[in-house]
Amino acid sequence: DGFHHAFDDVSFARKIFRAKTSQYSHEPWNDPDVDKRGLAAFDIRSSMVGTPLIYRDELVGVLVCWTRTSPPVAEEQKDLLAPFAHIAAQLIALSQLEDRRSRDSAIINSILDQTQSELSVAQNLALVLDALQKTYFDRTRYYEWDEATGEFVGLDCVGMNRSKFVGHRIDVALNRYAQVIHAGALTSTAARRYDPGKFGPDPESEALEKDPEKPWAVVPLVVHRKMYG
């Protein structure tokens, strides 16, 4: 408890994490991929086995095992870790999910509290953008829906050149992404993920300083069946 490795430190845990496969070290004290601090801290004097902890294709940690009894662990015992690693990965993932929920709930409550005294729409939107950038996304943008012109209009953003984005217009009739987003908002307000590798490039990528190969997510802003952005 409390012992840790920096991600780039040499360690048996990092070796497992990067390889994403089970590993074995016959003589850890002679293994260049093993941190000797860990051997001393845990009094490890025998061979070690380890396996990655993967939950729904996401690596959430590693499991490392050894014994102080005889005989020492053997390489073929790596396979015995699988069911235990599966359970451990689930528990860690669920714990992380609960931590994120608690954090998100605190952030949302803080935003709601601030909006009670802040009457500026622009300032309130900025609070949400700031929270999103600090928690999940390094680039986030608001578009306002202009019903009269059939365009999405850049309202505010973080993580990019604001002067280029604010006021930028995307004509739904001329942009396939915008067409799908607008049509989908009429039936569902759920977030949607768009992958240029499957859907094709966004013609606005260059203008919006957006990596044409990276996927992105969109959430329609709909209230009482009316789209606002």
Short mmCIF file of N, CA, C and O in Angstrom, two decimals, residues 19-101:
data_model
loop_
_atom_site.label_atom_id
_atom_site.label_comp_id
_atom_site.label_asym_id
_atom_site.label_seq_id
_atom_site.Cartn_x
_atom_site.Cartn_y
_atom_site.Cartn_z
N ALA A 19 3.36 -4.85 -22.50
CA ALA A 19 3.23 -6.05 -23.34
C ALA A 19 1.78 -6.51 -23.45
O ALA A 19 1.39 -7.13 -24.45
N LYS A 20 0.98 -6.19 -22.40
CA LYS A 20 -0.43 -6.61 -22.35
C LYS A 20 -0.57 -8.13 -22.41
O LYS A 20 -1.59 -8.66 -22.88
N THR A 21 0.46 -8.83 -21.96
CA THR A 21 0.43 -10.30 -21.89
C THR A 21 1.10 -10.73 -20.59
O THR A 21 1.85 -9.97 -19.98
N SER A 22 0.84 -11.96 -20.18
CA SER A 22 1.45 -12.49 -18.96
C SER A 22 2.97 -12.58 -19.13
O SER A 22 3.47 -12.87 -20.22
N GLN A 23 3.69 -12.34 -18.02
CA GLN A 23 5.15 -12.36 -18.05
C GLN A 23 5.70 -13.21 -16.90
O GLN A 23 5.02 -13.42 -15.89
N TYR A 24 6.95 -13.66 -17.08
CA TYR A 24 7.62 -14.47 -16.06
C TYR A 24 9.05 -13.98 -15.89
O TYR A 24 9.71 -13.65 -16.88
N SER A 25 9.50 -13.89 -14.66
CA SER A 25 10.89 -13.52 -14.39
C SER A 25 11.50 -14.58 -13.49
O SER A 25 11.10 -14.73 -12.33
N HIS A 26 12.46 -15.32 -14.03
CA HIS A 26 13.05 -16.45 -13.29
C HIS A 26 13.94 -15.96 -12.16
O HIS A 26 13.87 -16.47 -11.03
N GLU A 27 14.79 -14.97 -12.43
CA GLU A 27 15.67 -14.40 -11.43
C GLU A 27 15.49 -12.88 -11.44
O GLU A 27 16.24 -12.16 -12.10
N PRO A 28 14.50 -12.38 -10.74
CA PRO A 28 14.19 -10.94 -10.77
C PRO A 28 15.38 -10.05 -10.44
O PRO A 28 15.52 -8.96 -10.99
N TRP A 29 16.25 -10.50 -9.55
CA TRP A 29 17.40 -9.69 -9.15
C TRP A 29 18.41 -9.51 -10.28
O TRP A 29 19.21 -8.57 -10.25
N ASN A 30 18.34 -10.37 -11.30
CA ASN A 30 19.21 -10.24 -12.47
C ASN A 30 18.45 -9.77 -13.71
O ASN A 30 19.01 -9.73 -14.81
N ASP A 31 17.18 -9.45 -13.53
CA ASP A 31 16.31 -9.05 -14.65
C ASP A 31 16.34 -7.53 -14.82
O ASP A 31 15.96 -6.79 -13.90
N PRO A 32 16.81 -7.05 -15.98
CA PRO A 32 16.88 -5.59 -16.19
C PRO A 32 15.51 -4.92 -16.24
O PRO A 32 15.43 -3.69 -16.13
N ASP A 33 14.44 -5.70 -16.38
CA ASP A 33 13.09 -5.14 -16.44
C ASP A 33 12.40 -5.14 -15.07
O ASP A 33 11.20 -4.87 -14.98
N VAL A 34 13.15 -5.43 -14.02
CA VAL A 34 12.59 -5.45 -12.67
C VAL A 34 13.23 -4.36 -11.82
O VAL A 34 14.46 -4.22 -11.80
N ASP A 35 12.40 -3.61 -11.13
CA ASP A 35 12.87 -2.55 -10.25
C ASP A 35 13.38 -3.17 -8.95
O ASP A 35 12.62 -3.82 -8.22
N LYS A 36 14.66 -2.98 -8.67
CA LYS A 36 15.25 -3.60 -7.48
C LYS A 36 14.68 -2.99 -6.19
O LYS A 36 14.75 -3.60 -5.12
N ARG A 37 14.12 -1.78 -6.25
CA ARG A 37 13.47 -1.19 -5.07
C ARG A 37 12.30 -2.05 -4.63
O ARG A 37 12.06 -2.25 -3.44
N GLY A 38 11.55 -2.54 -5.62
CA GLY A 38 10.40 -3.39 -5.31
C GLY A 38 10.82 -4.70 -4.68
O GLY A 38 10.17 -5.20 -3.74
N LEU A 39 11.92 -5.28 -5.17
CA LEU A 39 12.42 -6.53 -4.59
C LEU A 39 12.77 -6.34 -3.13
O LEU A 39 12.46 -7.18 -2.27
N ALA A 40 13.43 -5.21 -2.82
CA ALA A 40 13.82 -4.93 -1.44
C ALA A 40 12.60 -4.62 -0.56
O ALA A 40 12.50 -5.09 0.57
N ALA A 41 11.67 -3.83 -1.12
CA ALA A 41 10.50 -3.41 -0.34
C ALA A 41 9.62 -4.59 0.06
O ALA A 41 9.05 -4.61 1.16
N PHE A 42 9.52 -5.57 -0.83
CA PHE A 42 8.63 -6.71 -0.56
C PHE A 42 9.39 -8.00 -0.25
O PHE A 42 8.79 -9.08 -0.19
N ASP A 43 10.72 -7.87 -0.11
CA ASP A 43 11.56 -9.02 0.25
C ASP A 43 11.35 -10.19 -0.71
O ASP A 43 11.11 -11.34 -0.31
N ILE A 44 11.41 -9.88 -2.01
CA ILE A 44 11.20 -10.90 -3.04
C ILE A 44 12.54 -11.59 -3.34
O ILE A 44 13.50 -10.95 -3.76
N ARG A 45 12.58 -12.89 -3.13
CA ARG A 45 13.82 -13.66 -3.33
C ARG A 45 13.60 -14.86 -4.24
O ARG A 45 14.39 -15.82 -4.22
N SER A 46 12.50 -14.82 -5.00
CA SER A 46 12.20 -15.95 -5.89
C SER A 46 11.64 -15.42 -7.20
O SER A 46 11.50 -14.22 -7.40
N SER A 47 11.33 -16.34 -8.07
CA SER A 47 10.78 -15.98 -9.38
C SER A 47 9.40 -15.34 -9.23
O SER A 47 8.73 -15.50 -8.21
N MET A 48 8.98 -14.60 -10.28
CA MET A 48 7.70 -13.89 -10.26
C MET A 48 6.93 -14.17 -11.55
O MET A 48 7.51 -14.37 -12.61
N VAL A 49 5.60 -14.13 -11.44
CA VAL A 49 4.73 -14.17 -12.61
C VAL A 49 3.77 -12.99 -12.51
O VAL A 49 3.48 -12.51 -11.41
N GLY A 50 3.31 -12.53 -13.64
CA GLY A 50 2.37 -11.42 -13.63
C GLY A 50 1.49 -11.43 -14.87
O GLY A 50 1.85 -12.02 -15.90
N THR A 51 0.33 -10.81 -14.75
CA THR A 51 -0.60 -10.77 -15.88
C THR A 51 -1.34 -9.44 -15.90
O THR A 51 -1.55 -8.82 -14.84
N PRO A 52 -1.71 -8.95 -17.07
CA PRO A 52 -2.47 -7.68 -17.14
C PRO A 52 -3.90 -7.86 -16.68
O PRO A 52 -4.48 -8.95 -16.80
N LEU A 53 -4.46 -6.79 -16.13
CA LEU A 53 -5.87 -6.79 -15.71
C LEU A 53 -6.65 -6.01 -16.75
O LEU A 53 -6.50 -4.79 -16.88
N ILE A 54 -7.45 -6.71 -17.51
CA ILE A 54 -8.17 -6.11 -18.64
C ILE A 54 -9.67 -6.26 -18.44
O ILE A 54 -10.17 -7.36 -18.19
N TYR A 55 -10.37 -5.13 -18.56
CA TYR A 55 -11.83 -5.14 -18.43
C TYR A 55 -12.43 -4.46 -19.65
O TYR A 55 -12.16 -3.29 -19.91
N ARG A 56 -13.20 -5.21 -20.41
CA ARG A 56 -13.83 -4.69 -21.63
C ARG A 56 -12.81 -4.02 -22.55
O ARG A 56 -12.97 -2.89 -22.99
N ASP A 57 -11.72 -4.72 -22.79
CA ASP A 57 -10.63 -4.30 -23.68
C ASP A 57 -9.83 -3.12 -23.14
O ASP A 57 -8.98 -2.58 -23.84
N GLU A 58 -10.08 -2.71 -21.90
CA GLU A 58 -9.33 -1.61 -21.31
C GLU A 58 -8.42 -2.14 -20.22
O GLU A 58 -8.83 -2.88 -19.33
N LEU A 59 -7.13 -1.76 -20.30
CA LEU A 59 -6.16 -2.18 -19.31
C LEU A 59 -6.30 -1.34 -18.06
O LEU A 59 -6.14 -0.12 -18.10
N VAL A 60 -6.63 -1.96 -16.93
CA VAL A 60 -6.88 -1.21 -15.70
C VAL A 60 -5.82 -1.44 -14.63
O VAL A 60 -5.83 -0.79 -13.59
N GLY A 61 -4.89 -2.37 -14.87
CA GLY A 61 -3.84 -2.63 -13.88
C GLY A 61 -3.08 -3.90 -14.22
O GLY A 61 -3.22 -4.47 -15.31
N VAL A 62 -2.25 -4.35 -13.28
CA VAL A 62 -1.51 -5.60 -13.45
C VAL A 62 -1.55 -6.38 -12.14
O VAL A 62 -1.70 -5.80 -11.06
N LEU A 63 -1.41 -7.69 -12.25
CA LEU A 63 -1.36 -8.57 -11.08
C LEU A 63 -0.01 -9.27 -11.08
O LEU A 63 0.37 -9.90 -12.07
N VAL A 64 0.75 -9.13 -10.00
CA VAL A 64 2.08 -9.74 -9.88
C VAL A 64 2.08 -10.69 -8.68
O VAL A 64 1.60 -10.33 -7.60
N CYS A 65 2.63 -11.90 -8.88
CA CYS A 65 2.62 -12.90 -7.81
C CYS A 65 3.99 -13.55 -7.65
O CYS A 65 4.73 -13.72 -8.63
N TRP A 66 4.31 -13.97 -6.42
CA TRP A 66 5.50 -14.73 -6.10
C TRP A 66 5.22 -15.50 -4.82
O TRP A 66 4.16 -15.37 -4.22
N THR A 67 6.16 -16.29 -4.38
CA THR A 67 5.97 -17.06 -3.14
C THR A 67 7.25 -17.05 -2.32
O THR A 67 8.35 -16.95 -2.87
N ARG A 68 7.10 -17.14 -1.01
CA ARG A 68 8.25 -17.24 -0.11
C ARG A 68 8.48 -18.69 0.34
O ARG A 68 9.35 -18.97 1.15
N THR A 69 7.66 -19.59 -0.20
CA THR A 69 7.82 -21.00 0.14
C THR A 69 8.48 -21.73 -1.02
O THR A 69 8.72 -21.16 -2.09
N SER A 70 8.77 -22.97 -0.85
CA SER A 70 9.40 -23.78 -1.88
C SER A 70 8.37 -24.78 -2.42
O SER A 70 7.58 -25.33 -1.63
N PRO A 71 8.33 -25.05 -3.71
CA PRO A 71 9.19 -24.49 -4.75
C PRO A 71 8.72 -23.10 -5.20
O PRO A 71 7.56 -22.72 -4.94
N PRO A 72 9.57 -22.33 -5.89
CA PRO A 72 9.17 -21.02 -6.39
C PRO A 72 8.17 -21.17 -7.55
O PRO A 72 7.99 -22.27 -8.08
N VAL A 73 7.52 -20.08 -7.90
CA VAL A 73 6.55 -20.15 -9.00
C VAL A 73 7.25 -20.49 -10.31
O VAL A 73 8.40 -20.10 -10.54
N ALA A 74 6.56 -21.24 -11.16
CA ALA A 74 7.10 -21.63 -12.46
C ALA A 74 6.39 -20.86 -13.57
O ALA A 74 5.29 -20.32 -13.38
N GLU A 75 7.02 -20.81 -14.73
CA GLU A 75 6.49 -20.00 -15.83
C GLU A 75 5.10 -20.47 -16.25
O GLU A 75 4.23 -19.66 -16.59
N GLU A 76 4.87 -21.79 -16.23
CA GLU A 76 3.57 -22.31 -16.67
C GLU A 76 2.43 -21.90 -15.74
O GLU A 76 1.25 -22.03 -16.12
N GLN A 77 2.76 -21.39 -14.57
CA GLN A 77 1.71 -20.96 -13.63
C GLN A 77 1.09 -19.62 -14.02
O GLN A 77 0.12 -19.18 -13.39
N LYS A 78 1.62 -19.00 -15.05
CA LYS A 78 1.01 -17.77 -15.55
C LYS A 78 -0.45 -17.99 -15.90
O LYS A 78 -1.30 -17.12 -15.68
N ASP A 79 -0.73 -19.17 -16.46
CA ASP A 79 -2.10 -19.46 -16.89
C ASP A 79 -3.08 -19.56 -15.72
O ASP A 79 -4.29 -19.36 -15.89
N LEU A 80 -2.56 -19.87 -14.52
CA LEU A 80 -3.43 -20.00 -13.36
C LEU A 80 -3.97 -18.65 -12.88
O LEU A 80 -4.95 -18.59 -12.13
N LEU A 81 -3.34 -17.57 -13.32
CA LEU A 81 -3.75 -16.24 -12.86
C LEU A 81 -5.01 -15.74 -13.56
O LEU A 81 -5.67 -14.83 -13.05
N ALA A 82 -5.35 -16.32 -14.71
CA ALA A 82 -6.43 -15.79 -15.55
C ALA A 82 -7.74 -15.55 -14.80
O ALA A 82 -8.29 -14.45 -14.85
N PRO A 83 -8.32 -16.53 -14.10
CA PRO A 83 -9.62 -16.28 -13.44
C PRO A 83 -9.53 -15.22 -12.34
O PRO A 83 -10.46 -14.44 -12.15
N PHE A 84 -8.41 -15.20 -11.62
CA PHE A 84 -8.24 -14.20 -10.56
C PHE A 84 -8.06 -12.80 -11.15
O PHE A 84 -8.58 -11.81 -10.62
N ALA A 85 -7.33 -12.75 -12.26
CA ALA A 85 -7.12 -11.46 -12.95
C ALA A 85 -8.44 -10.91 -13.47
O ALA A 85 -8.69 -9.71 -13.44
N HIS A 86 -9.30 -11.81 -13.94
CA HIS A 86 -10.61 -11.40 -14.47
C HIS A 86 -11.44 -10.73 -13.38
O HIS A 86 -12.03 -9.67 -13.59
N ILE A 87 -11.47 -11.35 -12.20
CA ILE A 87 -12.24 -10.80 -11.08
C ILE A 87 -11.64 -9.47 -10.62
O ILE A 87 -12.35 -8.49 -10.38
N ALA A 88 -10.31 -9.44 -10.48
CA ALA A 88 -9.63 -8.22 -10.02
C ALA A 88 -9.88 -7.07 -10.99
O ALA A 88 -10.11 -5.93 -10.56
N ALA A 89 -9.83 -7.34 -12.28
CA ALA A 89 -10.05 -6.29 -13.28
C ALA A 89 -11.45 -5.71 -13.16
O ALA A 89 -11.64 -4.48 -13.25
N GLN A 90 -12.44 -6.57 -12.95
CA GLN A 90 -13.82 -6.10 -12.78
C GLN A 90 -13.95 -5.20 -11.56
O GLN A 90 -14.58 -4.14 -11.61
N LEU A 91 -13.36 -5.63 -10.45
CA LEU A 91 -13.47 -4.86 -9.21
C LEU A 91 -12.80 -3.49 -9.35
O LEU A 91 -13.33 -2.48 -8.88
N ILE A 92 -11.63 -3.46 -9.97
CA ILE A 92 -10.93 -2.19 -10.17
C ILE A 92 -11.73 -1.27 -11.08
O ILE A 92 -11.89 -0.08 -10.81
N ALA A 93 -12.24 -1.84 -12.18
CA ALA A 93 -13.01 -1.03 -13.13
C ALA A 93 -14.26 -0.45 -12.48
O ALA A 93 -14.61 0.71 -12.70
N LEU A 94 -14.96 -1.26 -11.68
CA LEU A 94 -16.16 -0.78 -11.00
C LEU A 94 -15.83 0.31 -9.98
O LEU A 94 -16.57 1.27 -9.82
N SER A 95 -14.70 0.14 -9.30
CA SER A 95 -14.27 1.14 -8.34
C SER A 95 -13.95 2.46 -9.04
O SER A 95 -14.31 3.54 -8.57
N GLN A 96 -13.26 2.38 -10.19
CA GLN A 96 -12.93 3.57 -10.94
C GLN A 96 -14.19 4.26 -11.46
O GLN A 96 -14.28 5.49 -11.47
N LEU A 97 -15.16 3.43 -11.89
CA LEU A 97 -16.42 3.98 -12.37
C LEU A 97 -17.14 4.74 -11.26
O LEU A 97 -17.67 5.84 -11.48
N GLU A 98 -17.15 4.18 -10.07
CA GLU A 98 -17.81 4.83 -8.94
C GLU A 98 -17.09 6.13 -8.57
O GLU A 98 -17.72 7.14 -8.24
N ASP A 99 -15.74 6.09 -8.64
CA ASP A 99 -14.97 7.31 -8.37
C ASP A 99 -15.31 8.40 -9.37
O ASP A 99 -15.45 9.58 -9.01
N ARG A 100 -15.43 8.01 -10.65
CA ARG A 100 -15.77 8.99 -11.69
C ARG A 100 -17.17 9.55 -11.48
O ARG A 100 -17.42 10.74 -11.66
N ARG A 101 -18.09 8.66 -11.09
CA ARG A 101 -19.47 9.12 -10.85
C ARG A 101 -19.51 10.13 -9.70
O ARG A 101 -20.21 11.14 -9.77
#
